[in-house]
PDB file of C-alpha atoms in Angstrom:
ATOM      1  CA  GLN A   1     -15.216 -14.158  28.685  1.00 38.00           C
ATOM      2  CA  ASN A   2     -15.010 -14.890  24.687  1.00 37.00           C
ATOM      3  CA  ARG A   3     -12.981 -11.644  23.629  1.00 39.00           C
ATOM      4  CA  GLN A   4     -13.629 -12.644  20.010  1.00 37.00           C
ATOM      5  CA  HIS A   5     -17.346 -11.525  20.318  1.00 34.00           C
ATOM      6  CA  ALA A   6     -16.353  -8.074  20.849  1.00 35.00           C
ATOM      7  CA  THR A   7     -15.632  -8.178  16.878  1.00 34.00           C
ATOM      8  CA  VAL A   8     -19.466  -8.314  16.009  1.00 34.00           C
ATOM      9  CA  LEU A   9     -20.349  -5.639  18.896  1.00 33.00           C
ATOM     10  CA  GLY A  10     -20.570  -2.060  17.657  1.00 33.00           C
ATOM     11  CA  THR A  11     -22.152   1.284  19.122  1.00 31.00           C
ATOM     12  CA  PRO A  12     -26.085   0.319  19.319  1.00 35.00           C
ATOM     13  CA  SER A  13     -26.867   3.388  17.726  1.00 36.00           C
ATOM     14  CA  MET A  14     -24.968   2.513  14.464  1.00 39.00           C
ATOM     15  CA  PRO A  15     -26.892   0.705  12.036  1.00 44.00           C
ATOM     16  CA  ASP A  16     -24.739  -1.965   9.877  1.00 48.00           C
ATOM     17  CA  ASP A  17     -21.743  -1.455  11.781  1.00 66.00           C
ATOM     18  CA  ALA A  18     -21.593   1.843  10.084  1.00 77.00           C
ATOM     19  CA  GLY A  19     -18.457   2.924  11.860  1.00 86.00           C
ATOM     20  CA  LYS A  20     -16.345  -0.303  11.652  1.00 87.00           C
ATOM     21  CA  VAL A  21     -13.351  -1.396   9.614  1.00 87.00           C
ATOM     22  CA  TYR A  22     -11.177  -4.351   9.404  1.00 85.00           C
ATOM     23  CA  VAL A  23      -7.596  -4.109   9.248  1.00 87.00           C
ATOM     24  CA  GLY A  24      -5.545  -7.011   7.763  1.00 83.00           C
ATOM     25  CA  GLY A  25      -1.932  -7.869   7.484  1.00 83.00           C
ATOM     26  CA  LEU A  26      -1.167  -7.102  10.821  1.00 87.00           C
ATOM     27  CA  ASN A  27       2.311  -7.776  12.604  1.00 88.00           C
ATOM     28  CA  PHE A  28       1.933 -10.700  14.700  1.00 88.00           C
ATOM     29  CA  SER A  29       3.242  -8.980  17.550  1.00 92.00           C
ATOM     30  CA  THR A  30       0.650  -6.031  17.197  1.00 93.00           C
ATOM     31  CA  THR A  31      -1.709  -5.698  20.376  1.00 93.00           C
ATOM     32  CA  SER A  32      -5.092  -4.023  20.425  1.00 92.00           C
ATOM     33  CA  GLU A  33      -3.580  -1.083  22.316  1.00 93.00           C
ATOM     34  CA  ALA A  34      -1.268  -0.546  19.375  1.00 94.00           C
ATOM     35  CA  LEU A  35      -3.911  -0.647  16.833  1.00 94.00           C
ATOM     36  CA  LYS A  36      -5.975   1.870  18.809  1.00 93.00           C
ATOM     37  CA  ALA A  37      -3.165   4.207  19.127  1.00 94.00           C
ATOM     38  CA  HIS A  38      -2.536   3.901  15.349  1.00 94.00           C
ATOM     39  CA  PHE A  39      -6.436   4.580  14.321  1.00 94.00           C
ATOM     40  CA  GLU A  40      -6.968   7.189  16.919  1.00 93.00           C
ATOM     41  CA  GLN A  41      -5.676   9.787  14.228  1.00 93.00           C
ATOM     42  CA  PHE A  42      -8.749   9.386  12.349  1.00 92.00           C
ATOM     43  CA  GLY A  43     -11.254   9.540  15.172  1.00 92.00           C
ATOM     44  CA  GLN A  44     -12.584   8.627  18.735  1.00 93.00           C
ATOM     45  CA  ILE A  45     -12.688   4.895  19.017  1.00 94.00           C
ATOM     46  CA  SER A  46     -15.372   2.862  20.787  1.00 92.00           C
ATOM     47  CA  ASP A  47     -13.820  -0.573  20.093  1.00 90.00           C
ATOM     48  CA  CYS A  48     -10.752  -2.025  18.698  1.00 92.00           C
ATOM     49  CA  VAL A  49      -9.500  -5.661  18.811  1.00 90.00           C
ATOM     50  CA  VAL A  50      -6.838  -7.791  17.702  1.00 90.00           C
ATOM     51  CA  MET A  51      -8.113 -11.549  16.744  1.00 86.00           C
ATOM     52  CA  ILE A  52      -6.524 -14.184  18.808  1.00 84.00           C
ATOM     53  CA  ASP A  53      -6.577 -17.573  18.103  1.00 78.00           C
ATOM     54  CA  ARG A  54      -8.121 -19.505  20.855  1.00 75.00           C
ATOM     55  CA  ASP A  55      -5.908 -22.638  20.733  1.00 76.00           C
ATOM     56  CA  SER A  56      -2.621 -21.172  20.288  1.00 79.00           C
ATOM     57  CA  GLY A  57      -3.011 -17.734  22.020  1.00 83.00           C
ATOM     58  CA  ARG A  58      -1.448 -16.065  19.087  1.00 85.00           C
ATOM     59  CA  SER A  59      -2.539 -13.103  16.995  1.00 86.00           C
ATOM     60  CA  ARG A  60      -4.333 -14.402  13.430  1.00 83.00           C
ATOM     61  CA  GLY A  61      -3.006 -11.076  11.814  1.00 86.00           C
ATOM     62  CA  PHE A  62      -5.984  -9.154  11.602  1.00 86.00           C
ATOM     63  CA  GLY A  63      -8.344  -7.093  13.557  1.00 88.00           C
ATOM     64  CA  PHE A  64     -11.554  -4.730  13.839  1.00 88.00           C
ATOM     65  CA  VAL A  65     -11.635  -0.855  15.075  1.00 91.00           C
ATOM     66  CA  THR A  66     -15.008   0.670  15.675  1.00 91.00           C
ATOM     67  CA  PHE A  67     -15.294   4.441  15.540  1.00 92.00           C
ATOM     68  CA  GLU A  68     -17.795   6.298  17.372  1.00 91.00           C
ATOM     69  CA  ASP A  69     -18.434   8.696  14.330  1.00 90.00           C
ATOM     70  CA  PRO A  70     -18.769   6.639  11.106  1.00 86.00           C
ATOM     71  CA  GLY A  71     -17.682   9.666   9.249  1.00 87.00           C
ATOM     72  CA  SER A  72     -14.049   8.490  10.433  1.00 90.00           C
ATOM     73  CA  VAL A  73     -14.394   5.183   8.462  1.00 89.00           C
ATOM     74  CA  ASN A  74     -14.103   7.417   5.167  1.00 87.00           C
ATOM     75  CA  ALA A  75     -10.687   9.106   6.572  1.00 87.00           C
ATOM     76  CA  ALA A  76      -9.222   5.569   7.460  1.00 89.00           C
ATOM     77  CA  ILE A  77      -9.958   3.704   4.154  1.00 85.00           C
ATOM     78  CA  THR A  78      -8.683   6.746   1.841  1.00 84.00           C
ATOM     79  CA  MET A  79      -5.530   5.103   3.011  1.00 77.00           C
ATOM     80  CA  PRO A  80      -6.183   1.672   2.230  1.00 66.00           C
ATOM     81  CA  THR A  81      -2.572   0.546   2.806  1.00 72.00           C
ATOM     82  CA  GLN A  82      -0.837   1.909   6.030  1.00 85.00           C
ATOM     83  CA  GLN A  83       2.127   0.817   8.047  1.00 89.00           C
ATOM     84  CA  LEU A  84       1.619  -0.205  11.459  1.00 91.00           C
ATOM     85  CA  ASP A  85       4.927  -2.148  13.462  1.00 91.00           C
ATOM     86  CA  GLY A  86       6.622  -2.551  10.542  1.00 89.00           C
ATOM     87  CA  ARG A  87       4.048  -3.897   8.308  1.00 86.00           C
ATOM     88  CA  ASN A  88       1.900  -2.522   5.423  1.00 85.00           C
ATOM     89  CA  VAL A  89      -1.774  -3.216   6.670  1.00 85.00           C
ATOM     90  CA  THR A  90      -4.847  -3.230   4.737  1.00 83.00           C
ATOM     91  CA  VAL A  91      -7.828  -1.331   5.999  1.00 86.00           C
ATOM     92  CA  LYS A  92     -11.397  -2.054   4.348  1.00 83.00           C
ATOM     93  CA  LYS A  93     -14.786  -0.929   5.524  1.00 82.00           C
ATOM     94  CA  ALA A  94     -16.351  -3.961   7.541  1.00 78.00           C
ATOM     95  CA  THR A  95     -19.869  -5.445   6.182  1.00 63.00           C
ATOM     96  CA  ARG A  96     -22.171  -7.565   7.909  1.00 55.00           C
ATOM     97  CA  GLU A  97     -23.385 -10.885   6.886  1.00 44.00           C
ATOM     98  CA  GLY A  98     -25.702 -10.637   3.792  1.00 40.00           C
ATOM     99  CA  SER A  99     -24.113  -7.693   2.262  1.00 41.00           C
ATOM    100  CA  ARG A 100     -22.030  -7.351  -0.767  1.00 39.00           C
ATOM    101  CA  GLN A 101     -18.394  -7.832   0.224  1.00 40.00           C
ATOM    102  CA  GLY A 102     -14.920  -7.748  -1.566  1.00 42.00           C
ATOM    103  CA  GLY A 103     -16.623  -7.833  -5.218  1.00 42.00           C
ATOM    104  CA  GLY A 104     -18.557 -11.152  -4.597  1.00 46.00           C
ATOM    105  CA  ALA A 105     -22.209  -9.867  -5.292  1.00 43.00           C
ATOM    106  CA  GLU A 106     -24.544 -11.737  -2.703  1.00 47.00           C
ATOM    107  CA  PRO A 107     -28.117 -11.261  -2.394  1.00 45.00           C
ATOM    108  CA  GLN A 108     -29.917  -9.031   0.207  1.00 43.00           C
ATOM    109  CA  GLY A 109     -31.763 -10.357   2.849  1.00 44.00           C
ATOM    110  CA  VAL A 110     -30.583 -13.836   2.937  1.00 47.00           C
ATOM    111  CA  GLU A 111     -29.560 -15.641   5.679  1.00 55.00           C
ATOM    112  CA  PHE A 112     -26.166 -17.443   5.360  1.00 64.00           C
ATOM    113  CA  ASN A 113     -24.547 -20.065   7.411  1.00 72.00           C
ATOM    114  CA  VAL A 114     -22.268 -17.852   9.598  1.00 77.00           C
ATOM    115  CA  VAL A 115     -19.098 -20.452  10.150  1.00 85.00           C
ATOM    116  CA  LYS A 116     -19.089 -21.990   6.549  1.00 89.00           C
ATOM    117  CA  VAL A 117     -17.824 -21.087   3.137  1.00 90.00           C
ATOM    118  CA  PHE A 118     -18.348 -22.481  -0.251  1.00 91.00           C
ATOM    119  CA  VAL A 119     -14.905 -22.829  -2.319  1.00 94.00           C
ATOM    120  CA  GLY A 120     -15.184 -22.723  -6.184  1.00 93.00           C
ATOM    121  CA  GLY A 121     -12.263 -22.864  -8.897  1.00 93.00           C
ATOM    122  CA  LEU A 122      -9.981 -25.145  -6.973  1.00 94.00           C
ATOM    123  CA  PRO A 123      -7.139 -26.528  -9.113  1.00 93.00           C
ATOM    124  CA  ALA A 124      -6.962 -30.146  -9.358  1.00 92.00           C
ATOM    125  CA  SER A 125      -3.909 -30.279  -7.241  1.00 94.00           C
ATOM    126  CA  VAL A 126      -5.761 -29.298  -4.118  1.00 94.00           C
ATOM    127  CA  ASP A 127      -6.681 -31.989  -1.579  1.00 93.00           C
ATOM    128  CA  TYR A 128      -7.568 -31.804   2.028  1.00 94.00           C
ATOM    129  CA  ASP A 129      -4.125 -30.842   3.034  1.00 94.00           C
ATOM    130  CA  LYS A 130      -3.992 -27.911   0.577  1.00 94.00           C
ATOM    131  CA  LEU A 131      -7.259 -26.563   1.261  1.00 95.00           C
ATOM    132  CA  THR A 132      -6.789 -26.579   5.145  1.00 94.00           C
ATOM    133  CA  GLY A 133      -3.375 -25.238   5.047  1.00 93.00           C
ATOM    134  CA  TYR A 134      -4.545 -22.291   3.294  1.00 94.00           C
ATOM    135  CA  PHE A 135      -7.586 -21.497   5.047  1.00 94.00           C
ATOM    136  CA  GLU A 136      -6.232 -21.873   8.728  1.00 91.00           C
ATOM    137  CA  LYS A 137      -4.645 -18.515   8.503  1.00 89.00           C
ATOM    138  CA  TYR A 138      -8.034 -17.102   8.963  1.00 89.00           C
ATOM    139  CA  GLY A 139      -8.781 -19.375  12.105  1.00 88.00           C
ATOM    140  CA  SER A 140      -9.737 -22.898  13.395  1.00 89.00           C
ATOM    141  CA  ILE A 141     -11.134 -25.148  11.143  1.00 91.00           C
ATOM    142  CA  GLU A 142     -14.000 -27.327  12.170  1.00 90.00           C
ATOM    143  CA  ASP A 143     -14.249 -29.257   8.956  1.00 92.00           C
ATOM    144  CA  ALA A 144     -13.417 -29.197   5.383  1.00 93.00           C
ATOM    145  CA  VAL A 145     -13.534 -31.284   2.249  1.00 93.00           C
ATOM    146  CA  VAL A 146     -12.778 -30.999  -1.432  1.00 94.00           C
ATOM    147  CA  MET A 147     -15.641 -32.526  -3.268  1.00 94.00           C
ATOM    148  CA  ILE A 148     -14.810 -35.729  -5.313  1.00 92.00           C
ATOM    149  CA  ASP A 149     -16.255 -37.248  -8.243  1.00 91.00           C
ATOM    150  CA  PRO A 150     -17.550 -40.888  -7.298  1.00 90.00           C
ATOM    151  CA  GLY A 151     -16.992 -42.163 -10.950  1.00 90.00           C
ATOM    152  CA  THR A 152     -13.607 -41.032 -11.614  1.00 91.00           C
ATOM    153  CA  GLN A 153     -12.187 -40.205  -8.121  1.00 90.00           C
ATOM    154  CA  ARG A 154     -10.976 -37.026  -9.036  1.00 91.00           C
ATOM    155  CA  SER A 155     -11.528 -33.287  -7.967  1.00 92.00           C
ATOM    156  CA  ARG A 156     -14.943 -31.690  -8.794  1.00 92.00           C
ATOM    157  CA  GLY A 157     -12.866 -28.263  -8.448  1.00 93.00           C
ATOM    158  CA  PHE A 158     -15.010 -27.155  -5.300  1.00 93.00           C
ATOM    159  CA  GLY A 159     -15.292 -27.703  -1.787  1.00 93.00           C
ATOM    160  CA  PHE A 160     -16.345 -26.295   1.621  1.00 93.00           C
ATOM    161  CA  VAL A 161     -14.543 -24.766   4.734  1.00 94.00           C
ATOM    162  CA  THR A 162     -16.304 -24.681   8.341  1.00 92.00           C
ATOM    163  CA  PHE A 163     -14.594 -22.602  10.788  1.00 90.00           C
ATOM    164  CA  LYS A 164     -15.230 -22.365  14.593  1.00 85.00           C
ATOM    165  CA  ASP A 165     -15.789 -18.659  14.692  1.00 82.00           C
ATOM    166  CA  SER A 166     -17.682 -16.695  12.426  1.00 79.00           C
ATOM    167  CA  SER A 167     -15.135 -13.721  12.316  1.00 81.00           C
ATOM    168  CA  SER A 168     -12.891 -16.435  10.081  1.00 85.00           C
ATOM    169  CA  VAL A 169     -15.405 -16.269   7.554  1.00 87.00           C
ATOM    170  CA  GLU A 170     -15.629 -12.380   7.531  1.00 82.00           C
ATOM    171  CA  ALA A 171     -11.782 -12.461   7.129  1.00 86.00           C
ATOM    172  CA  CYS A 172     -11.971 -14.532   4.108  1.00 87.00           C
ATOM    173  CA  MET A 173     -14.875 -12.272   2.484  1.00 85.00           C
ATOM    174  CA  GLN A 174     -12.757  -9.169   3.069  1.00 82.00           C
ATOM    175  CA  ASN A 175      -9.790 -10.820   1.114  1.00 84.00           C
ATOM    176  CA  TYR A 176     -12.190 -12.107  -1.703  1.00 84.00           C
ATOM    177  CA  ASP A 177     -10.131 -10.372  -4.457  1.00 83.00           C
ATOM    178  CA  SER A 178      -6.780 -11.885  -3.130  1.00 86.00           C
ATOM    179  CA  ASN A 179      -7.522 -15.418  -2.144  1.00 89.00           C
ATOM    180  CA  GLU A 180      -5.449 -18.007  -4.140  1.00 91.00           C
ATOM    181  CA  ILE A 181      -4.073 -21.709  -3.792  1.00 93.00           C
ATOM    182  CA  ASP A 182      -1.292 -22.964  -6.044  1.00 92.00           C
ATOM    183  CA  GLY A 183      -1.049 -19.898  -7.801  1.00 90.00           C
ATOM    184  CA  LYS A 184      -4.904 -19.817  -8.858  1.00 92.00           C
ATOM    185  CA  TRP A 185      -7.616 -17.388  -7.958  1.00 91.00           C
ATOM    186  CA  ILE A 186     -10.566 -19.314  -5.898  1.00 93.00           C
ATOM    187  CA  GLU A 187     -13.591 -17.939  -5.357  1.00 91.00           C
ATOM    188  CA  VAL A 188     -15.054 -17.877  -1.745  1.00 92.00           C
ATOM    189  CA  LYS A 189     -18.680 -17.106  -1.053  1.00 88.00           C
ATOM    190  CA  ARG A 190     -20.749 -17.837   2.162  1.00 84.00           C
ATOM    191  CA  CYS A 191     -22.935 -20.954   2.361  1.00 81.00           C
ATOM    192  CA  ILE A 192     -27.058 -20.721   2.401  1.00 72.00           C
ATOM    193  CA  PRO A 193     -28.203 -23.324   4.706  1.00 64.00           C
ATOM    194  CA  GLN A 194     -30.381 -25.598   2.900  1.00 59.00           C
ATOM    195  CA  ASP A 195     -33.493 -24.966   4.765  1.00 54.00           C
ATOM    196  CA  LYS A 196     -33.017 -21.128   3.842  1.00 51.00           C
ATOM    197  CA  MET A 197     -32.698 -21.545  -0.234  1.00 50.00           C
ATOM    198  CA  ALA A 198     -35.395 -20.824  -2.504  1.00 50.00           C
ATOM    199  CA  PRO A 199     -37.534 -23.575  -4.187  1.00 50.00           C
ATOM    200  CA  GLY A 200     -35.556 -25.218  -6.758  1.00 48.00           C
ATOM    201  CA  GLN A 201     -32.349 -23.552  -5.870  1.00 46.00           C
ATOM    202  CA  GLY A 202     -29.167 -25.963  -5.169  1.00 45.00           C
ATOM    203  CA  LYS A 203     -30.895 -29.457  -6.431  1.00 41.00           C
ATOM    204  CA  GLY A 204     -28.058 -30.180  -8.670  1.00 40.00           C
ATOM    205  CA  LYS A 205     -30.136 -30.632 -11.675  1.00 35.00           C
ATOM    206  CA  SER A 206     -28.983 -27.669 -13.603  1.00 34.00           C
ATOM    207  CA  LYS A 207     -25.989 -27.878 -15.798  1.00 34.00           C
ATOM    208  CA  GLY A 208     -22.393 -26.714 -14.348  1.00 37.00           C
ATOM    209  CA  LYS A 209     -23.919 -26.461 -10.639  1.00 37.00           C
ATOM    210  CA  PRO A 210     -22.862 -28.841  -8.084  1.00 39.00           C
ATOM    211  CA  PRO A 211     -25.853 -29.926  -6.004  1.00 38.00           C
ATOM    212  CA  SER A 212     -26.427 -28.889  -2.403  1.00 38.00           C
ATOM    213  CA  TYR A 213     -25.765 -31.165   0.623  1.00 37.00           C
ATOM    214  CA  SER A 214     -27.349 -31.389   3.921  1.00 35.00           C
ATOM    215  CA  ASN A 215     -25.570 -32.345   6.948  1.00 34.00           C
ATOM    216  CA  GLY A 216     -24.049 -35.969   6.625  1.00 35.00           C
ATOM    217  CA  SER A 217     -24.537 -36.404   3.119  1.00 35.00           C
ATOM    218  CA  SER A 218     -21.308 -35.135   1.613  1.00 38.00           C
ATOM    219  CA  PRO A 219     -17.970 -36.687   2.411  1.00 37.00           C
ATOM    220  CA  GLY A 220     -16.652 -35.448   5.786  1.00 38.00           C
ATOM    221  CA  GLY A 221     -19.938 -34.373   7.009  1.00 38.00           C
ATOM    222  CA  SER A 222     -19.512 -30.897   5.538  1.00 38.00           C
ATOM    223  CA  GLY A 223     -23.125 -29.908   4.819  1.00 38.00           C
ATOM    224  CA  ALA A 224     -25.201 -26.698   3.876  1.00 38.00           C
ATOM    225  CA  GLY A 225     -26.285 -25.613   0.350  1.00 42.00           C
ATOM    226  CA  TYR A 226     -24.579 -24.518  -2.432  1.00 43.00           C
ATOM    227  CA  PRO A 227     -24.497 -20.480  -2.484  1.00 42.00           C
ATOM    228  CA  PRO A 228     -25.717 -18.982  -5.638  1.00 38.00           C
TER     229      PRO A 228
END
């Protein structure tokens, strides 16, 4: 019933989605069938999907291809930029929650909030509208907040975005190196739920690190711990 769930399913015998690639920058007219037809040149495909926005019914501009043979992934990513339906698309190996992605070193074996990201390095010009305006390209947003200093009423340079679907977080992380707002690179990290954080982590007492927020205690109802 929910086609989006197909993106997290692979062949059961494949550990860690070994045969799966992320494809970004798709033409909004590209269908799952066209995506499959293009990538069949690299090997047999067990699953292929273009992600669709549930509200508008339109393509979200990215998708996933799962090969029957994990070795086909290497062939596909040797051409990191390929042309499909008149657009240059980006092809990367898809990685699972909790693994290292896109240049962001993340601890192994840690449980992450699957629909929420921490956004650091925000320019002072970024408010709620600019934050959501950028991240809505990855999917429907449930909640977002730019953290404000209560004393100065100025941005503290970080915030949180909560999506309706976990595939939006995966897409954010695949674009780790290229997320920018107002011409400035921003660092997007997965959020660690506060009850999964190590003792003493995210208490807000160490210099230079903002505190963690449990649900309901931060503006806009954006909760969850600050990622390391």
